[in-house]
Short mmCIF file of C-alpha atoms in Angstrom, two decimals:
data_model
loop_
_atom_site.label_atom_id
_atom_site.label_comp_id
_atom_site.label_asym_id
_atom_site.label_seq_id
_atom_site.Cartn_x
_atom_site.Cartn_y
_atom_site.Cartn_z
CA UNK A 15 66.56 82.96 50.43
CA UNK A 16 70.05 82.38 51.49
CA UNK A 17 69.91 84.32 54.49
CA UNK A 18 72.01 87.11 56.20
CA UNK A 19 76.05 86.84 55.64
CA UNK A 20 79.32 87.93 57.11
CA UNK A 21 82.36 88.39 56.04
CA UNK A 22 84.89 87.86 57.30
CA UNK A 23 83.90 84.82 59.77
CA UNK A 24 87.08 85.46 61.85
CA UNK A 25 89.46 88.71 62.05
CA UNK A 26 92.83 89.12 63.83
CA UNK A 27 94.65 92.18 64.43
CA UNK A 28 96.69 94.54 66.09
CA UNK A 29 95.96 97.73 67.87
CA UNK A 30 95.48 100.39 66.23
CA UNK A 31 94.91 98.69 62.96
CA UNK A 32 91.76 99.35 60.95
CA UNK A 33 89.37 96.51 60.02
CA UNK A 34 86.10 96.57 57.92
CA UNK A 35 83.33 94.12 57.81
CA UNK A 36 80.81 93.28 55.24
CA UNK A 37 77.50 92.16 55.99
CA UNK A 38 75.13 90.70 52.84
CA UNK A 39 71.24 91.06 54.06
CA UNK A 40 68.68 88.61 52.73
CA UNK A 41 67.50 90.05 49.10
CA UNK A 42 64.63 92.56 49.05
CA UNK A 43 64.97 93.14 52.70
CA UNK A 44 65.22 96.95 53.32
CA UNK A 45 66.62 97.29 56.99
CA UNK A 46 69.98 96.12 57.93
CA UNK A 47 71.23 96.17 61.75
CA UNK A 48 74.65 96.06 63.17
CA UNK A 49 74.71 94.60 66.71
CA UNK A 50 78.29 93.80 68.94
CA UNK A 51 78.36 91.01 71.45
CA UNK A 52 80.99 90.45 74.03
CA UNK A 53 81.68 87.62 76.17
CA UNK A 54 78.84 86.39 78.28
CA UNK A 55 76.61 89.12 77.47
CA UNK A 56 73.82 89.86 74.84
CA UNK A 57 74.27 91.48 71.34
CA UNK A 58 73.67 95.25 72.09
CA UNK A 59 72.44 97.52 68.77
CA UNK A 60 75.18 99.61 67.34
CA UNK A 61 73.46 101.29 64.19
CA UNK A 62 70.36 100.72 61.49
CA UNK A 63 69.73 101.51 57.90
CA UNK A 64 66.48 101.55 56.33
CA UNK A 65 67.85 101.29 52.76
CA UNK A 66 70.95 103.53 52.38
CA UNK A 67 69.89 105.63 55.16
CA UNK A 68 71.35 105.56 58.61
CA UNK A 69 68.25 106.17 60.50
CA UNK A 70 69.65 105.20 64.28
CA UNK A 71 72.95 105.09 66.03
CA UNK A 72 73.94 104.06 69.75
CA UNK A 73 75.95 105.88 71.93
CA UNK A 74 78.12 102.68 71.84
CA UNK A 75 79.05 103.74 68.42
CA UNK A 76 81.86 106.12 69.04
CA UNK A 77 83.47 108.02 66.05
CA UNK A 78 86.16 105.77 65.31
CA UNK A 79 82.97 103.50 64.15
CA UNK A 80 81.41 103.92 60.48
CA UNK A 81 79.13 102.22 58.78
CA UNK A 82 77.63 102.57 55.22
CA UNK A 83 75.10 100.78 53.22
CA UNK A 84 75.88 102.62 49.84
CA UNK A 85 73.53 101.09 47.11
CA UNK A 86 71.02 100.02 50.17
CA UNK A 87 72.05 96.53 49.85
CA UNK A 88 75.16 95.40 51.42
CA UNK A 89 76.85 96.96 54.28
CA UNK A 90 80.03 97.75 55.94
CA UNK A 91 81.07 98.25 59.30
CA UNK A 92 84.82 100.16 59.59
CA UNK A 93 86.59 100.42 62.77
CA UNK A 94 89.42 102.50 62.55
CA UNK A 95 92.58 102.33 65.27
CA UNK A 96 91.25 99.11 66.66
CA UNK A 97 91.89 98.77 70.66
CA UNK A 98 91.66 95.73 72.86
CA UNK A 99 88.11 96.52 74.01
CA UNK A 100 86.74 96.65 70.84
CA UNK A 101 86.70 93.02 70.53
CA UNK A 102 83.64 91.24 70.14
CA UNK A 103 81.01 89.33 67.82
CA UNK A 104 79.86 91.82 65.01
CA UNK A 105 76.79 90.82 64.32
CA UNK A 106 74.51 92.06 61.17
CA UNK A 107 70.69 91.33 60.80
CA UNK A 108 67.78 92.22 58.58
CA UNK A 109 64.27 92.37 58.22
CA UNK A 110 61.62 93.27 55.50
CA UNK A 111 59.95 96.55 57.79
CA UNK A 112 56.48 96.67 58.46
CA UNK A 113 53.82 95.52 61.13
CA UNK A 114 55.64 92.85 63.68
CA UNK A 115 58.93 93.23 62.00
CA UNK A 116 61.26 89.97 62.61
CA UNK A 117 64.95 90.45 62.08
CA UNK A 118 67.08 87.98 61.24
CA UNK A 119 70.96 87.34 61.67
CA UNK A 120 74.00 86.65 60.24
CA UNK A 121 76.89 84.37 61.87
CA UNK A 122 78.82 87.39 63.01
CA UNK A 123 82.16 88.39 62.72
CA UNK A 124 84.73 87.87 65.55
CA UNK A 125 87.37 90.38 66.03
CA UNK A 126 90.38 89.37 68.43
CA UNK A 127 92.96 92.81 68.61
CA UNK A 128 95.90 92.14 70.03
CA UNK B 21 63.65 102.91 78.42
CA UNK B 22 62.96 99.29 77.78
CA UNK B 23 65.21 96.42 78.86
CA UNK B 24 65.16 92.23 79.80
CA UNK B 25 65.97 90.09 82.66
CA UNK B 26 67.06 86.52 82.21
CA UNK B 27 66.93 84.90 85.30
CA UNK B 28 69.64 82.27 85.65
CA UNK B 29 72.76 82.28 83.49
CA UNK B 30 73.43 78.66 83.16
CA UNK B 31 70.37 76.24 83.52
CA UNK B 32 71.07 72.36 83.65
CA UNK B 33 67.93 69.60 82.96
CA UNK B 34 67.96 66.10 82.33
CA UNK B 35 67.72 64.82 78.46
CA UNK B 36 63.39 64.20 78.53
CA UNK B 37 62.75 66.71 81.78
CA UNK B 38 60.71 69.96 81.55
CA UNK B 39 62.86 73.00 80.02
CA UNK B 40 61.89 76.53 81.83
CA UNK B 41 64.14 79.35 80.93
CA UNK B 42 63.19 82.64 82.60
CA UNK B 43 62.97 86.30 81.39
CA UNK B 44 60.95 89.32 82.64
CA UNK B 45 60.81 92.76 80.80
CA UNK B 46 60.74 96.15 81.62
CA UNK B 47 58.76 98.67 79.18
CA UNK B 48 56.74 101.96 79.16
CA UNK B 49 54.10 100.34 76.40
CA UNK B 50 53.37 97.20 75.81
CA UNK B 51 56.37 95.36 73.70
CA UNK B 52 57.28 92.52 70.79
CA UNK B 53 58.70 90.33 72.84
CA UNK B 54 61.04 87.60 71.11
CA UNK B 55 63.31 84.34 71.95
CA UNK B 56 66.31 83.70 70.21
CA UNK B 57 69.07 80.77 69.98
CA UNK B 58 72.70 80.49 69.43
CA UNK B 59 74.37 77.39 68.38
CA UNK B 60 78.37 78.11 69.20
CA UNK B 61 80.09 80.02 66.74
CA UNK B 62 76.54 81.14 65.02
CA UNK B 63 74.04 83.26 64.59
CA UNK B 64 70.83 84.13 66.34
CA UNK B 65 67.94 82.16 64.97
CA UNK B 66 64.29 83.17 65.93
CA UNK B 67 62.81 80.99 68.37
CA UNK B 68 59.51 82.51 68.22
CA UNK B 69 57.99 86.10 68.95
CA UNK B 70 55.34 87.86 70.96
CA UNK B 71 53.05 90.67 68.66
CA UNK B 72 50.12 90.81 70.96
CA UNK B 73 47.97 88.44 69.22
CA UNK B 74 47.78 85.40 71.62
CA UNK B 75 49.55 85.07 74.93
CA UNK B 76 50.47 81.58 73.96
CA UNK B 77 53.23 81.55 71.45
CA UNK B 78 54.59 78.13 69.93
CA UNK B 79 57.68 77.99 68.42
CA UNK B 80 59.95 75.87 66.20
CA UNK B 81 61.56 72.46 67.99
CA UNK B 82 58.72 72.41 70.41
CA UNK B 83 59.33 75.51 72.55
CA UNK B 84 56.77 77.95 73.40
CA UNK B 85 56.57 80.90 75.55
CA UNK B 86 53.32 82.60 77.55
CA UNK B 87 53.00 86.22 77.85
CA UNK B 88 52.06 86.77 81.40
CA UNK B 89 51.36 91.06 81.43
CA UNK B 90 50.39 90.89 85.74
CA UNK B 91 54.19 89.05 86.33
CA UNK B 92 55.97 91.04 83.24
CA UNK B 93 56.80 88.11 82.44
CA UNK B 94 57.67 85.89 79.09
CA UNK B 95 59.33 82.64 80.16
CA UNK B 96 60.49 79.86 77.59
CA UNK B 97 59.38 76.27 78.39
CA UNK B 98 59.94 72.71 76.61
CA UNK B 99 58.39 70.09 77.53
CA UNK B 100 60.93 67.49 77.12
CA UNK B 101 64.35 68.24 77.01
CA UNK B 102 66.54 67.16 73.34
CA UNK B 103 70.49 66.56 73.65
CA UNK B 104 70.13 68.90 70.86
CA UNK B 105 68.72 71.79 73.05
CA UNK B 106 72.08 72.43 73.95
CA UNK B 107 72.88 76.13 73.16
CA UNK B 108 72.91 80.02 74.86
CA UNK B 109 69.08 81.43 74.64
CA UNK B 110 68.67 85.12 74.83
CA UNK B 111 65.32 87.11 75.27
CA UNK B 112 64.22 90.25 73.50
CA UNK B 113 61.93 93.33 73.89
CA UNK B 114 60.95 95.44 71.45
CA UNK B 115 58.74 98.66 70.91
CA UNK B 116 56.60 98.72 68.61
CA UNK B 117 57.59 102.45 67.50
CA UNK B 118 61.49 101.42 67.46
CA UNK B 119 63.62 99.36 65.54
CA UNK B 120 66.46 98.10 67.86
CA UNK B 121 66.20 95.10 69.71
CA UNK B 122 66.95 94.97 73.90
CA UNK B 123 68.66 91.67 74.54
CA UNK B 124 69.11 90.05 78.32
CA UNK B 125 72.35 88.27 79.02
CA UNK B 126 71.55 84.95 77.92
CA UNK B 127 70.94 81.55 79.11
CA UNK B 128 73.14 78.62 78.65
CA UNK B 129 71.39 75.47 78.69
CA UNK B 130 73.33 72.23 79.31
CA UNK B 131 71.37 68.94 78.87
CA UNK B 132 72.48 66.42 81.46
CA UNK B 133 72.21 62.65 79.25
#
C-alpha cells in the first residue's frame, strides 16, 4: 500500500492555459474523489468515480472542468483556459466502498495561474 | 443539506496542556462524522471517524473525539499537547447514503513551548 498520489506536486501557469492533473489511487480501491481547497478554507468535493464511472459532480465543477478515470484506475483532472480563481489545492482521495467507507488522500496538487 | 462548524480558526495551548478543538454539525439523518490533519504542504490523514458504533472514538497520536447527539456536537480533545501537534485540523460529516465529504474551515493549532 503506497497510498494515494499526485502529480504534479506543484503547477504554474498562465491564464488561459490548460493544465491536467493525475491522481494514482491506492490499488484495488474502486472510488476516486477530486476535492479543491483554497486558502484558509476546507477541501470542497468537485467530482467521484466509482470505477470508470462518474457517478457525482458539484456545481463547483463548471464545464471548463473534466475529469476521467478511463481504465478505472488512475485519474485525471483537466482544466481548460485556466483563470486566476481557479487556483487552489487539487486534492484526489480514495476509498475501497462499502459499509463506513474511509477515504483517503493524496498530497494535492497546487495550481498558481498567473 | 449537511454541513460543519469549526469553532475557532486558530487555537493556541501550551506544549503538555489539554487540546480541545471544536466542531458541531448540521444533518437531516444521523452522519459519519470524521477528523482529519494536515501537515503543511500535505495531505489529509484520518484522525479518526464516527460510524455510530460508540460515542467515544480514539484515534491515532492520542486524540479522541465524543459524539455528543443533544449538543450536535463532535469536538476533538488531547490530553496533553505534543510540539508535534502542530498542524490545520478539519472536521467532516458524512451521510451515510452519499459519498462526498462536508468539510468545516479548519483549525490551526499552534503549540506554545
Amino acid at each position: 500500500d503506497t497510498g494515494v498520489s499526485q502529480n504534479p506536486r506543484h503547477k504554474i501557469t498562465k491564464r488561459g492555459q490548460n493544465v491536467t492533473f493525475r491522481c494514482d489511487p491506492i490499488s484495488e480501491h474502486n472510488r476516486l474523489y477530486w476535492y479543491r481547497q483554497t486558502l484558509g478554507q476546507g477541501p470542497e468535493f468537485l467530482t467521484y468515480f466509482q470505477n470508470e464511472a462518474q457517478l457525482e459532480k458539484s456545481r463547483l465543477l463548471s464545464d471548463r472542468f473534466s475529469a476521467e478515470r478511463p481504465k478505472g484506475s488512475f485519474s485525471t483532472l483537466e482544466i481548460q483556459r485556466t483563470e486566476q480563481g481557479d487556483s487552489a489545492m487539487y486534492l484526489c482521495a480514495s476509498s475501497l466502498g462499502g459499509d463506513f467507507d474511509t477515504q483517503y488522500f493524496g498530497p494535492g496538487t497546487r495550481l498558481t495561474v498567473l | 443539506a449537511q454541513s460543519v462548524t469549526q469553532l475557532g480558526s486558530h487555537v493556541s495551548v501550551s506544549e503538555g496542556a489539554l487540546v480541545l478543538l471544536r466542531c458541531n454539525y448540521s444533518s437531516s439523518v444521523p452522519p459519519y462524522l470524521f477528523w482529519y490533519v494536515q501537515y503543511p504542504n500535505q495531505g489529509l490523514q484520518l484522525l479518526l471517524k464516527y460510524t455510530s458504533a460508540a460515542t467515544l472514538v480514539k484515534g491515532i497520536n492520542g486524540f479522541e473525539a465524543e459524539f455528543k447527539k443533544s449538543e450536535t456536537s463532535f469536538h476533538l480533545t488531547k490530553p496533553s499537547a505534543h510540539m508535534s501537534d502542530a498542524a490545520e485540523y478539519f472536521c467532516a460529516v458524512n451521510l451515510p447514503s452519499s459519498e462526498k465529504l462536508t468539510f468545516g474551515t479548519g483549525t490551526r493549532l499552534t503549540i506554545i513551548p
